[in-house]
Every structure is written in structure tokens, then in C-alpha cells.
Coordinates of C-alpha atoms in Angstrom, one line a residue:
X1 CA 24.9 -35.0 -47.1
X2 CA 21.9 -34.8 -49.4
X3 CA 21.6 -38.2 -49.9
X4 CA 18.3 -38.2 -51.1
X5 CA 19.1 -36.4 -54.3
X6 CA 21.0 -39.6 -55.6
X7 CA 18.7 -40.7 -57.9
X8 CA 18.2 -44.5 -58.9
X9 CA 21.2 -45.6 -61.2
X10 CA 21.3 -48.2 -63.6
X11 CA 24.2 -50.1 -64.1
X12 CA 27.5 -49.7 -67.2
X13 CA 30.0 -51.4 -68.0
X14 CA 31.9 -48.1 -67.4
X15 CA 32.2 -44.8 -67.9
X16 CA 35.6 -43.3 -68.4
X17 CA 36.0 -39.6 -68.4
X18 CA 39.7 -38.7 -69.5
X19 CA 41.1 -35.1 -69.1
X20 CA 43.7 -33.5 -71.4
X21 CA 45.5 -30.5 -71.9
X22 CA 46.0 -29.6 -75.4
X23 CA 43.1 -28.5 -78.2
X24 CA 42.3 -31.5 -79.9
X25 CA 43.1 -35.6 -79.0
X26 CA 44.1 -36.6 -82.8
X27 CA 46.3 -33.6 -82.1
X28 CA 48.2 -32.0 -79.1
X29 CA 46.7 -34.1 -76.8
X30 CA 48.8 -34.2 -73.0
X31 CA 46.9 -36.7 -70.4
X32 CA 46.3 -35.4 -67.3
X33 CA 43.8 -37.5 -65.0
X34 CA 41.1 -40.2 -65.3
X35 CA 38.0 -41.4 -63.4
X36 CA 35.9 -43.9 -63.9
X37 CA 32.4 -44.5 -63.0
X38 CA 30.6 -47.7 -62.8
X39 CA 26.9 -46.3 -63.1
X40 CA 24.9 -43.3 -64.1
X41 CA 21.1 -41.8 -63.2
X42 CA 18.6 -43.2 -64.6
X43 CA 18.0 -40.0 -67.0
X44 CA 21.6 -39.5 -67.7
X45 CA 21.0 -39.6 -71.4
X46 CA 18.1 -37.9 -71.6
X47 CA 19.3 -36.8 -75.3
X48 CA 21.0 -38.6 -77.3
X49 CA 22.0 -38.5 -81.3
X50 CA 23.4 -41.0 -83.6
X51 CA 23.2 -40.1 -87.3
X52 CA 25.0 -41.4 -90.0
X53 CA 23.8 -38.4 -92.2
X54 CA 20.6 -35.9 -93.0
X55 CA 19.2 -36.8 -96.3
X56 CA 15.1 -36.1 -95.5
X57 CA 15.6 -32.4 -95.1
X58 CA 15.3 -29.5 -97.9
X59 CA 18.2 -27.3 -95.1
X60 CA 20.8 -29.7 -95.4
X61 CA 23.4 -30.9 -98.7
X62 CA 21.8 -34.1 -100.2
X63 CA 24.7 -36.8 -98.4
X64 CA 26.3 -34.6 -95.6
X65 CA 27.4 -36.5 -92.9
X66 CA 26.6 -36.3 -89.6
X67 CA 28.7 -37.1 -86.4
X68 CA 27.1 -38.3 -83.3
X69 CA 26.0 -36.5 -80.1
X70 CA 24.9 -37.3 -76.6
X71 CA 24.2 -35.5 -72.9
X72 CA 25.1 -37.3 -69.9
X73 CA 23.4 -36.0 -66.6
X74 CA 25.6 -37.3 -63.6
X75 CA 25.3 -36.7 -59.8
X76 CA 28.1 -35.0 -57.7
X77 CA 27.5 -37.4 -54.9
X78 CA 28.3 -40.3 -56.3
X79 CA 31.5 -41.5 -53.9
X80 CA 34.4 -41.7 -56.7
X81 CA 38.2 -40.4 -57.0
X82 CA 40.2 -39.7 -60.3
X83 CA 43.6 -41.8 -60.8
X84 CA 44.8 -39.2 -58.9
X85 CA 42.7 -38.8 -55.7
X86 CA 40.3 -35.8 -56.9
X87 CA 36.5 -36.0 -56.1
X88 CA 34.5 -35.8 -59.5
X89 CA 33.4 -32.3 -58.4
X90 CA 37.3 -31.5 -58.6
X91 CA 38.4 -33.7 -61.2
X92 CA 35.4 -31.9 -63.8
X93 CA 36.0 -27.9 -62.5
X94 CA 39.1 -27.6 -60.8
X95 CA 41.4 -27.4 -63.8
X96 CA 44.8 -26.2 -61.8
X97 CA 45.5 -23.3 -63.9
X98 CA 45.3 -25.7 -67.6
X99 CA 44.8 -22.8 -69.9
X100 CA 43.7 -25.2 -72.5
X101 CA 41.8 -28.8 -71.8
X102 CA 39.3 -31.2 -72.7
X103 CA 37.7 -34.2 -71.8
X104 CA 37.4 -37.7 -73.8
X105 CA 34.2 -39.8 -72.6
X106 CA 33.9 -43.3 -73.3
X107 CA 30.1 -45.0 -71.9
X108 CA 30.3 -48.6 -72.3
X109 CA 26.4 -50.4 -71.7
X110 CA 26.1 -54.0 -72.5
X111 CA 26.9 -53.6 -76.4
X112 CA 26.4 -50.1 -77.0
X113 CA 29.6 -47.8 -77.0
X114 CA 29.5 -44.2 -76.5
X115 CA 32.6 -41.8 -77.4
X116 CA 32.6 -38.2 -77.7
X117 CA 35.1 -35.7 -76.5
X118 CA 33.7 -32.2 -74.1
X119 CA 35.4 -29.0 -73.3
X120 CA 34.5 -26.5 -70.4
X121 CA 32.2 -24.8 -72.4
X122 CA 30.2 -27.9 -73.0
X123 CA 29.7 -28.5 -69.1
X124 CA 27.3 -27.1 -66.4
X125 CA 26.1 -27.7 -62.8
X126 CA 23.3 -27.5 -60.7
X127 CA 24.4 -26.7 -56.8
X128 CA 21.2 -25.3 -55.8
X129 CA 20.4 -27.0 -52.7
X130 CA 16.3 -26.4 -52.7
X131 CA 16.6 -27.6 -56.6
X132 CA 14.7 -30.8 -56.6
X133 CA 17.8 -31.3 -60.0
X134 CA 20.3 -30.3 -57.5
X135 CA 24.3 -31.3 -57.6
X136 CA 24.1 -32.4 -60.8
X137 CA 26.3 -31.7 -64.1
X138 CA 25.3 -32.0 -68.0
X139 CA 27.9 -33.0 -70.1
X140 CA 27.7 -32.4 -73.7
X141 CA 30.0 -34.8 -75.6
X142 CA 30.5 -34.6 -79.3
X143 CA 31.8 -37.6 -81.9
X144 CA 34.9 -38.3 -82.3
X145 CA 34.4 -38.8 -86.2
X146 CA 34.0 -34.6 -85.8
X147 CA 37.3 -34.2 -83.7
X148 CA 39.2 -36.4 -85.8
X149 CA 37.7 -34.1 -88.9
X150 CA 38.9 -31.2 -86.8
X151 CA 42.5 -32.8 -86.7
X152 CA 43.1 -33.6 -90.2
X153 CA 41.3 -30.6 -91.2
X154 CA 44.3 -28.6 -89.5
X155 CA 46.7 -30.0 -92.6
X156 CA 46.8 -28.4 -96.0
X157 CA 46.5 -30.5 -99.3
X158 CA 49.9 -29.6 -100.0
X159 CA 51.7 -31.8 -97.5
X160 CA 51.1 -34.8 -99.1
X161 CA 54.1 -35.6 -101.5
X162 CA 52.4 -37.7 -104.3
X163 CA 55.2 -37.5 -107.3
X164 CA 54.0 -37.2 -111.0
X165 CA 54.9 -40.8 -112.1
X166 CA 53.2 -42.7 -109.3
X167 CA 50.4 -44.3 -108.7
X168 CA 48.8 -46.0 -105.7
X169 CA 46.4 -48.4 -105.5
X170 CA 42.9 -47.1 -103.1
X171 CA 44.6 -49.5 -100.2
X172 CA 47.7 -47.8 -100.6
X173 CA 46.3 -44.0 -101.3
X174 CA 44.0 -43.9 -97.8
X175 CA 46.7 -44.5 -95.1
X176 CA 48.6 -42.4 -97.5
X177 CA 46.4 -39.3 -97.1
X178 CA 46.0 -39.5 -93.4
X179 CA 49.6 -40.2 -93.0
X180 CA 51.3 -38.4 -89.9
X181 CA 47.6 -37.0 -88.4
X182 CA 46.4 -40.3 -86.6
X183 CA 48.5 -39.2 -83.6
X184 CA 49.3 -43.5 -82.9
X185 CA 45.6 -43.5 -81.6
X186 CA 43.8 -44.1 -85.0
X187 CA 43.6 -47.4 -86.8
X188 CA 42.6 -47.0 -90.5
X189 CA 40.2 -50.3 -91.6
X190 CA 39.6 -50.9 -94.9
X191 CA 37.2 -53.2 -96.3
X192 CA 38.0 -56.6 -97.0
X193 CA 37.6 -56.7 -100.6
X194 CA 39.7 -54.7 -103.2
X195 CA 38.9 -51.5 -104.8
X196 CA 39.4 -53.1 -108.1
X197 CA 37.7 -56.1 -107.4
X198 CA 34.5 -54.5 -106.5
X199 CA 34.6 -52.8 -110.1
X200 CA 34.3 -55.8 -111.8
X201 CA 31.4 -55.8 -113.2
X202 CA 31.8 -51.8 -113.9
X203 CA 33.7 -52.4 -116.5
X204 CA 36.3 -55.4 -115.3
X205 CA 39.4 -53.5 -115.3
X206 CA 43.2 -54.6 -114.8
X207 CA 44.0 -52.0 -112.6
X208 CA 42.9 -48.9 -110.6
X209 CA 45.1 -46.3 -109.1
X210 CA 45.6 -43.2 -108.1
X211 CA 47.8 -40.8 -110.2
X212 CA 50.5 -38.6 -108.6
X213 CA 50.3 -36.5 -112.0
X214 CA 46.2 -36.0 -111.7
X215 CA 47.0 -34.9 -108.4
X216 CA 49.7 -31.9 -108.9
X217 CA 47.4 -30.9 -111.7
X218 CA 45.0 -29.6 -108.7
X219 CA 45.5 -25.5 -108.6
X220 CA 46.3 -24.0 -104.8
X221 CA 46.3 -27.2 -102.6
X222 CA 47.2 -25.3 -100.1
X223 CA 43.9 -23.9 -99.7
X224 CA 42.5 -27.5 -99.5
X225 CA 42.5 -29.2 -96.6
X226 CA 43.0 -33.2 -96.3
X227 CA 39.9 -33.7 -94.5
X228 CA 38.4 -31.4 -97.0
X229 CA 39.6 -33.8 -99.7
X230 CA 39.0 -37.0 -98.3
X231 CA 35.0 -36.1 -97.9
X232 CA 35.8 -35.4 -101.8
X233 CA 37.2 -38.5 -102.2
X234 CA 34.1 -40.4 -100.0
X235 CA 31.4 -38.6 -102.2
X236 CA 33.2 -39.4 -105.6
X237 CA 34.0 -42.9 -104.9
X238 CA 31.0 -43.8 -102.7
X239 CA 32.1 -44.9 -99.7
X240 CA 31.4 -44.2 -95.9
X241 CA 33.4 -43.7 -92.6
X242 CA 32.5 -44.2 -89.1
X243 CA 34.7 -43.9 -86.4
X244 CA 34.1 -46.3 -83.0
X245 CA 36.7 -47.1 -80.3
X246 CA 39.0 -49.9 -80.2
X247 CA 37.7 -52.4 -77.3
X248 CA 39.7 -52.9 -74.5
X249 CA 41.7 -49.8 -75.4
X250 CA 39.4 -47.6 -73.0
X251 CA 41.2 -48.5 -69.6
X252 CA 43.9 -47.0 -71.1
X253 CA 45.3 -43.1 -70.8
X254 CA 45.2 -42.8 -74.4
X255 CA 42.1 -45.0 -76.0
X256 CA 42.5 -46.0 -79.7
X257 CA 40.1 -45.8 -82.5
X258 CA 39.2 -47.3 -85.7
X259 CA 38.2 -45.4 -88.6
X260 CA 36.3 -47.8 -90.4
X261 CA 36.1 -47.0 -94.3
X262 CA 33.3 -48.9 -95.9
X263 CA 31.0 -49.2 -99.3
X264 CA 26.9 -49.2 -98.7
X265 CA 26.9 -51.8 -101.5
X266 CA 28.7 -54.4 -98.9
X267 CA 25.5 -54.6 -96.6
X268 CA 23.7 -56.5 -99.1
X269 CA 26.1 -59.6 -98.5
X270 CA 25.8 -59.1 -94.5
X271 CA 23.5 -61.1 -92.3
X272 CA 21.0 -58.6 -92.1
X273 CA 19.1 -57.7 -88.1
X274 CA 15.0 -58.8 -89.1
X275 CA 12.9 -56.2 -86.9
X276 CA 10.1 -58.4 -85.9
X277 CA 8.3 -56.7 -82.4
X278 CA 8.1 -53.0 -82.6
X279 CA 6.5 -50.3 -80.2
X280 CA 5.7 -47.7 -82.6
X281 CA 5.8 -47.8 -86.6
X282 CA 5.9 -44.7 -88.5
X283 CA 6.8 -44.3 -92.3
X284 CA 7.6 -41.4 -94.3
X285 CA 8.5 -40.9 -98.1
X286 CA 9.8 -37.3 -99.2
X287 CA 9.6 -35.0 -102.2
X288 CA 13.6 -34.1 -101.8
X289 CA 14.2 -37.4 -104.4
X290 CA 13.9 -36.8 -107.9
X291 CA 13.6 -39.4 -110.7
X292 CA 17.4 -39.2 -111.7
X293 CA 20.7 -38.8 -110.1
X294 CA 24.1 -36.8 -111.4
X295 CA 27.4 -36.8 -110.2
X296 CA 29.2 -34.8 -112.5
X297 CA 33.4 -35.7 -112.1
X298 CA 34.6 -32.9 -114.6
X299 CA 33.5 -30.0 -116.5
X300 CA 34.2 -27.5 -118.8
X301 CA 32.1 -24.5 -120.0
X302 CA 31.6 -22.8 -123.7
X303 CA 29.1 -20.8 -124.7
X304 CA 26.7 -20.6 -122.0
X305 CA 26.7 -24.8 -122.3
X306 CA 28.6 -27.0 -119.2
X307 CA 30.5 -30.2 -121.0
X308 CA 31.0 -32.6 -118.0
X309 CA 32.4 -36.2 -117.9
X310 CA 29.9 -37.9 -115.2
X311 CA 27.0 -40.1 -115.0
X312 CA 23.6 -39.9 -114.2
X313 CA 20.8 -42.8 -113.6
X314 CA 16.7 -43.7 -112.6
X315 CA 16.2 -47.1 -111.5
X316 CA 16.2 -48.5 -115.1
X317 CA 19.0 -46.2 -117.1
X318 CA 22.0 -45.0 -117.1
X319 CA 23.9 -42.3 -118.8
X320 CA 27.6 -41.7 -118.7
X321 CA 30.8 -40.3 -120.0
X322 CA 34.5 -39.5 -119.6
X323 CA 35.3 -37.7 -123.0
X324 CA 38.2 -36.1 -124.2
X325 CA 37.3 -33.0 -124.2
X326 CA 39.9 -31.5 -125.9
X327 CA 39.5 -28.7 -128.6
X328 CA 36.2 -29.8 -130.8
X329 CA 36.2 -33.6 -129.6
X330 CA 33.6 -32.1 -126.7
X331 CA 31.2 -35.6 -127.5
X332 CA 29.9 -37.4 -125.9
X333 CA 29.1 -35.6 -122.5
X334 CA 26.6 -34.7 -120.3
X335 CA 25.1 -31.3 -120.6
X336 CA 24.2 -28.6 -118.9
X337 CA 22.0 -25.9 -120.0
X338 CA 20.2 -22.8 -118.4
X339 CA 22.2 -22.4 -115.8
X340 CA 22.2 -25.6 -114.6
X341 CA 18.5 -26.2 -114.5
X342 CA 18.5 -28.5 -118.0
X343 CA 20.6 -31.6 -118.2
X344 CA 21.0 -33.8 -121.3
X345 CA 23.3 -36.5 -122.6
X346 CA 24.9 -36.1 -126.2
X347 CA 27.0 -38.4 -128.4
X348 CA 27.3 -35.2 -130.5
X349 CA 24.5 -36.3 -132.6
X350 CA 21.6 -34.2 -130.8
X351 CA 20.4 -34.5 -126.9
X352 CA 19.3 -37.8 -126.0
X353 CA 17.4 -37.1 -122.7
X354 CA 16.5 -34.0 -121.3
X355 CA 15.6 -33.4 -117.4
X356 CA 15.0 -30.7 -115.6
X357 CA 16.7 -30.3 -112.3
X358 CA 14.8 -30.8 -108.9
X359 CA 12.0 -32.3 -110.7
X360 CA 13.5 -34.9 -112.7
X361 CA 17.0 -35.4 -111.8
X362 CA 19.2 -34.0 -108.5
X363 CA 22.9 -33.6 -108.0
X364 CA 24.8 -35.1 -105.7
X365 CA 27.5 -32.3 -105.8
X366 CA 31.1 -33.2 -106.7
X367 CA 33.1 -30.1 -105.5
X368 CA 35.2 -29.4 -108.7
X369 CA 38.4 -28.6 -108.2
X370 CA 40.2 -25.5 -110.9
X371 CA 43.5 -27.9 -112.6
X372 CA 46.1 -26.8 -115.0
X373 CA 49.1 -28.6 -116.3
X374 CA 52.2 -26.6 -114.9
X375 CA 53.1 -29.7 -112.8
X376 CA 53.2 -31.7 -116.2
X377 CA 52.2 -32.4 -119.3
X378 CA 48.4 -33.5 -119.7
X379 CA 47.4 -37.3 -119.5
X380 CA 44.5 -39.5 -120.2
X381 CA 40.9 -37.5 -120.4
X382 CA 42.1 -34.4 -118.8
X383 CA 42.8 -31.7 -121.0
X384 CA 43.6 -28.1 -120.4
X385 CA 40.9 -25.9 -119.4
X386 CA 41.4 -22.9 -121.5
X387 CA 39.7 -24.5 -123.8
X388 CA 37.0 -22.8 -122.3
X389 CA 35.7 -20.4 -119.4
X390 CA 35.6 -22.6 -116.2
X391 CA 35.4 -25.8 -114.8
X392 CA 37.4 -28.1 -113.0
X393 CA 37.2 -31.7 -111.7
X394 CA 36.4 -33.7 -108.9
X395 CA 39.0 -34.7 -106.4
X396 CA 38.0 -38.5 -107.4
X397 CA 39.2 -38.2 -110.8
X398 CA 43.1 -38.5 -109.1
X399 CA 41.3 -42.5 -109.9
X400 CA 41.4 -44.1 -113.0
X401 CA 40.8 -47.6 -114.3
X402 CA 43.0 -49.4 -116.8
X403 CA 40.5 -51.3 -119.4
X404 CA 40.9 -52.8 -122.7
X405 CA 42.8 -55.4 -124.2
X406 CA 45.4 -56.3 -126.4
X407 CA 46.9 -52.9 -127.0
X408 CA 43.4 -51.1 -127.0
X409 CA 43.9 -50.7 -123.7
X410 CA 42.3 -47.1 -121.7
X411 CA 44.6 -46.1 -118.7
X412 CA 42.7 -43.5 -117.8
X413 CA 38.6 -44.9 -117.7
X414 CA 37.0 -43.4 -114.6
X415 CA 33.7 -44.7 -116.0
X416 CA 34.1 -47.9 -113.8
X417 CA 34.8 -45.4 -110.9
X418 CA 31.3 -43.3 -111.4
X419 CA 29.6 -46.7 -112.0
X420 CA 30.1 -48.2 -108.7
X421 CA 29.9 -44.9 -106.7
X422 CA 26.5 -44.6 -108.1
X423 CA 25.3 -48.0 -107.2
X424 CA 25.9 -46.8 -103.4
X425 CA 23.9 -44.0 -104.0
X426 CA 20.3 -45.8 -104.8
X427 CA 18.7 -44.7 -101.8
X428 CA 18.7 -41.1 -103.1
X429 CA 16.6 -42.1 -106.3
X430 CA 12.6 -41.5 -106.1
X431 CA 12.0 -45.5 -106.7
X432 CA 14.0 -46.3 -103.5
X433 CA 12.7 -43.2 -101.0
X434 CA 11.3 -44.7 -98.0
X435 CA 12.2 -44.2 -94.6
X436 CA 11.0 -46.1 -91.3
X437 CA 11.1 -44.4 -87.8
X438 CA 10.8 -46.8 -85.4
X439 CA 10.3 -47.4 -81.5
X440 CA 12.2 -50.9 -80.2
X441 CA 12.4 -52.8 -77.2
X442 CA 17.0 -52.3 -76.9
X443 CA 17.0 -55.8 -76.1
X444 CA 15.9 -57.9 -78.9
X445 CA 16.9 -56.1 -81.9
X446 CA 19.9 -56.7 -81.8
X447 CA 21.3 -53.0 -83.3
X448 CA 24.0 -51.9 -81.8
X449 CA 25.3 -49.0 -84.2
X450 CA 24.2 -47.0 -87.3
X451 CA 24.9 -48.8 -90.7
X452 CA 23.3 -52.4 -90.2
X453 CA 21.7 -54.2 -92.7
X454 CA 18.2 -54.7 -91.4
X455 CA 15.3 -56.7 -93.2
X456 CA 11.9 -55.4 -92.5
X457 CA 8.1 -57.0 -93.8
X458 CA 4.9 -54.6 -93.3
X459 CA 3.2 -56.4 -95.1
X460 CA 4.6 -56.3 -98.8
X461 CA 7.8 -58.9 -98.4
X462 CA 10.8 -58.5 -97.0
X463 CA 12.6 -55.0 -97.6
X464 CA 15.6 -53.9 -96.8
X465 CA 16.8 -51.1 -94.7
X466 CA 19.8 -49.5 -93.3
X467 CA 20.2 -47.9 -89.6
X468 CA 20.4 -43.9 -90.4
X469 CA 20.3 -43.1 -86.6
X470 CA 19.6 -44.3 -83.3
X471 CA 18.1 -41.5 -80.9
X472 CA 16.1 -41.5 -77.8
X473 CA 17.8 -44.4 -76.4
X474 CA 16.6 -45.4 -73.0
X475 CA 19.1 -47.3 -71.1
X476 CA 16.2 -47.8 -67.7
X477 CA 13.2 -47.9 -70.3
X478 CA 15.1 -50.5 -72.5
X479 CA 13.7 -49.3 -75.6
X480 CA 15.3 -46.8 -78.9
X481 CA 13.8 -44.7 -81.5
X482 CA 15.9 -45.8 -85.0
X483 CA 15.6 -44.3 -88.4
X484 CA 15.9 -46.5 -91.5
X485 CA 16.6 -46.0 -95.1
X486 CA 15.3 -48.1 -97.5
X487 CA 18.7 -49.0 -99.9
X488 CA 17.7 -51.6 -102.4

């Protein structure tokens, strides 16, 4: 046996490789073997990927989000059996006639967690005996925040039953919209604090819920898929996902995992990681930022001019709106000229403000959605939209805040909605562009995932940072390469 090809290992926790028959794990998943290894090479991630999202480059959509990849390199000598006896050289290519299959992989490392799921394509080997890389496989393992996209991807729009008539508070509405897809393996975390709490000082509102009636106003829902609608409903409200496993659920056949739904604003009150040695310190700033932001949550065009309810902001103002709409009450809105390159704001008394897009301002694109009223009769701000050419609105306006007093009270404000989402959206704005790519020793940083608050002084006072991605990681080197975003 070619012993000497057995390079030096370092030491896990564990890794788990799981096999499956079926196409996806959120989905038809059938377990079929396991085996688990208690170290890997030395370069067995020799690449590795963790990114929360891609917001420095001009190729990708200003807040797409980003799933996680890695490579594992492992050897074929290394003496270990599956649950069922197989050799790993069996248990990986010998697939006894399993038309389809898939492996889950789960790397545990002190407090780093790895999960990604890999099909055949995804997997080579090396069996070249005079390769000094010989009897070796790569393994190519994708996040399971993508597979789990894959799976509620898979269900229309129009499953979900959501009767005109109720309403549902944003605690009720999530599990709500991923009911029957979590296949018993997912656990749906919310944050701590209430949806309508957090809008208090947005515009302090009784209630916020949303409405089964703003929903069946959406046109073909079966062409809309849930995940589809929940990344919608992310972008308008302004919250993230991540997706991690559940500890202790690994040594299992079928490992859970929690889907963890979270708001960017909620860092600020978390004990924030302070970088203090670093390797290498680069900065970077970049001309994709523009002075303003717009999210625009509905819209309606006449005569060559876009009338949208939305909100748009610089580090020191703010304009918004959530008009009627309706026949001439088009005032006060945000406008949109030239196709689409001049934006204003207009109590119906003459523009305001006028920017020009990508040099002043930049949308963050709400996907707007074409509505009518066959389900119902029209409630609130949303009116029909023959009142003019096209339009539409955002999948976020199913929300609306109750506000008011007394009997002056507004059922249907989404201005408290686009105020908030907006506040977790800074990091986008020209004022607040600066990114850190860092080199750190893995040991004393104490980053264990994307997302962490992080406080970081070059000189100027403390500043505060989020973890965009973690790549290069070097579990025999001890060190990581981590990108932070600057985010108030």
C-alpha cells in the first residue's frame, strides 16, 4: 500500500459524509449510508467560500445573496468503513445502481461548521499511481441556504391559502410561507424582538400585518415561486437569512438546520469581535455607491412619468411616500422621468429634489409585482392599475402598519415598513462605503461565521464592520482572509 502518499492530517471534530437517494434533502430525500472521518490533509480545503452577498462588483444585482462554497481534498487510504461496512472508495463511487443520489457533508473544526450538500457530478479522483496527488478525491460541496432555495423554489405562490379577510402578524406570516417545505429537518428562528416593535420609532404603529386581501390581489401566482417571493419579502422588509446546522443533530441520519431570519440593524446592540493583530490590512472604497438610495414599493405610469409609493435617502435626508394614487390624487410620490434615469419627489406642488441615477442615487430593485382586484374590492393605498399603463407593487406591500389615533387612524401605512428596511440598507450609501480585506491569525479573532458585529480602529476611532465573507481559511496555517463592510 502506498503509504507514503498519506499526507499529514490535522485533526476535526468530524467529518460526516451522508449519502441519499432522492434530488434534493429539503425534498425527497431517502438515507442510504454514512461515514465518518475524524481528520482530513492538511490542504483539504484548499478553497473555500463564505459570502453573505456581492455588493463591490458592477456584474452582480446591488444585494444578491450569496450561498457558501468549499472543496475538500481527502485521501483514499485513510482506513475507514461507512455505517454499513463500505471502504470510502466504495461508499463515494459505488452507488449500487441509485439512479438518483447525493451527498450531505457536515466539517466540524473546533468552532467553525461547514455544510454543503455534493452530487456525482461534483466529485473526482486521482488513481494515478506515479501522481505525486495520487488516490485522492475533490469534493465540491455547495450551501445548504442554496439547496434549501432549490426546495422551496419547487412550490408555486399559489399554494399558499392566505384568505381575503386575514391578516398575520410577520411571526405568524414566515413559518406561514414555508409551511409544508421544511421536510421536519428545518427550524425557522426569528429574531427576538417583534416586527412591530422594531418600527417604533418609524412611525410607532399599533399593529403590522400582513393582508390576505393585498395578497390575492397579486396577478398569476402561479408563476411565482415561494422562494422567489420570500427573497421579495427579505429585500422589501430588510432582513437577512442564513442557514447553519443544528449542533448535535450531525450524528444523526437526517441532520437539522436552522434558518435563521435576522435584521442588520440588530448588530449594533451585539457585543461586537474588536480585530486587534492582523497579518495583512487592505482597504478598498468603490464607485458602485451613489449619494442616494430608492426602493420603490409601488408604481404606476402616465404619460411617459412613473408615480411610485417608496422612499429614498443620503446620510442626512429622506424622502418618502405611500399615496393614493387613485384617479388625479397621484401627490405626493416619487418620480420617475426619462426612462428611469431622473428621480424627484413631489407633493404635487413642483419637484423637490432631482437626481440622476447612478450618479446620484441607485436602486435597490423591488421586483414589482402586476395586481388587479378580481379577488376583491380594493383597500387602503392600492388602487386599480388602469388608471394607467403599467406598474405593479412589491411583494412587501402584502405589509401594512396601523397608525393614527383616535379615529384618524391609517390601516394601511407601509411608510414605517420602507423606513426601517432602509435603515438596514446604509452600507449601500456613498457616506458609509468602505470595505476591509483582512488576513487573521483563526485563533484569536474570535469569528466564527459571516454576519458578526466587529469593531475595527486604523487609526480614526473605532468603526464598525460586519463579516461579508470568510475565504482562504487555513485549518494547518491557522490563519483566514475575511471581508468587512463598514454598516454604521
Amino acid at each position: 500500500m502506498r503509504l507514503e502518499i498519506l499526507r499529514a492530517q490535522i485533526m476535526a471534530n468530524g467529518l460526516y459524509i451522508k449519502k441519499y437517494s432522492g434530488t434534493n434533502y429539503f425534498y425527497d430525500r431517502v438515507f442510504i449510508d454514512s461515514i465518518k472521518l475524524d481528520s482530513i490533509p492538511t490542504d483539504g480545503i484548499p478553497l473555500f467560500m463564505w459570502d453573505t452577498e456581492d455588493i463591490w462588483s458592477n456584474e452582480k444585482v446591488l444585494g444578491s445573496v450569496y450561498c457558501g462554497d468549499f472543496r475538500l481534498k481527502l485521501s483514499f487510504v485513510q482506513n475507514v468503513v461507512s455505517q454499513s461496512g463500505k471502504s470510502l472508495h466504495d461508499f463515494i463511487f459505488r452507488n449500487d445502481d441509485l439512479e438518483d443520489y447525493f451527498f450531505l457533508v457536515i466539517l466540524i473544526s473546533g468552532n467553525y461548521e461547514f455544510s454543503g450538500t455534493a452530487r456525482p457530478e461534483n466529485i473526482s479522483a486521482n488513481f494515478n499511481y506515479n501522481d505525486n496527488d495520487s488516490y485522492y478525491m475533490d469534493i465540491w460541496c455547495f450551501g445548504l441556504s442554496a439547496e434549501f432555495a432549490r426546495r422551496v423554489g419547487r412550490a408555486p405562490l399559489s399554494t399558499l391559502d392566505f384568505p381575503n379577510g386575514q391578516i398575520k402578524t410577520f411571526e405568524q406570516y414566515i413559518p406561514f410561507h414555508f409551511g409544508g417545505l421544511t421536510s421536519n429537518t428545518v427550524l425557522i428562528n426569528l429574531p427576538s424582538q417583534s416586527y412591530k416593535n422594531r418600527l417604533a420609532n418609524y412611525g410607532n404603529p399599533a399593529g403590522v400585518w400582513a393582508y390576505g386581501d393585498f395578497f390575492n390581489f397579486i396577478n398569476d401566482k402561479s408563476s411565482i415561486s415561494r422562494w422567489e417571493a420570500f427573497r421579495e419579502l427579505a429585500r422589501g422588509l430588510g432582513f437577512s437569512y442564513e442557514m447553519y446546522l443544528n449542533p448535535g443533530s450531525e450524528v444523526t441520519s437526517e441532520p437539522e438546520f436552522i434558518f435563521n431570519i435576522f435584521f442588520l440593524k440588530d448588530l449594533e446592540g451585539t457585543e461586537p469581535i474588536r480585530i486587534e493583530q492582523v497579518i495583512k490590512h487592505n482597504q478598498e472604497l468603490t464607485h458602485l455607491y451613489a449619494k442616494w438610495l430608492f426602493l420603490k414599493y409601488r408604481s404606476l405610469s402616465r404619460d411617459g412619468v412613473d408615480y411610485s409609493s417608496g422612499i429614498f435617502i443620503s446620510k442626512n435626508g429622506r424622502f418618502d411616500s405611500d399615496a393614493d394614487q387613485n384617479h388625479n390624487q397621484l401627490y405626493p410620490a416619487c418620480l420617475i422621468y426619462m426612462n428611469g434615469k431622473l428621480l424627484s419627489y413631489d407633493e404635487g406642488t413642483g419637484g423637490l429634489i432631482n437626481l440622476y441615477k447612478d450618479v446620484e442615487f441607485k436602486e435597490y430593485e423591488l421586483k414589482q409585482y402586476p395586481y388587479s382586484f378580481g379577488s376583491g374590492g380594493g383597500q387602503g393605498k392600492l388602487y386599480p392599475l388602469n388608471e394607467g399603463y403599467s406598474g405593479g407593487m412589491a411583494y412587501a406591500k402584502i405589509f401594512n402598519a396601523a397608525t393614527g389615533s383616535g379615529t384618524n387612524i391609517d390601516r394601511y401605512d407601509n411608510k414605517p415598513i420602507q423606513r426601517y428596511a432602509i435603515e438596514n440598507y446604509k452600507r449601500f450609501l456613498r457616506s458609509y462605503a468602505k470595505q476591509k480585506i483582512l488576513e487573521l491569525p483563526l485563533d484569536q479573532t474570535g469569528i466564527t461565521k459571516p454576519w458578526q458585529n466587529v469593531v475595527l480602529n486604523d487609526g480614526g476611532g473605532d468603526e464598525h464592520y460586519y463579516i461579508s465573507s470568510i475565504r482562504d481559511l487555513n485549518l494547518f496555517k491557522r490563519t483566514m482572509k475575511v471581508t468587512l463592510i463598514k454598516y454604521y
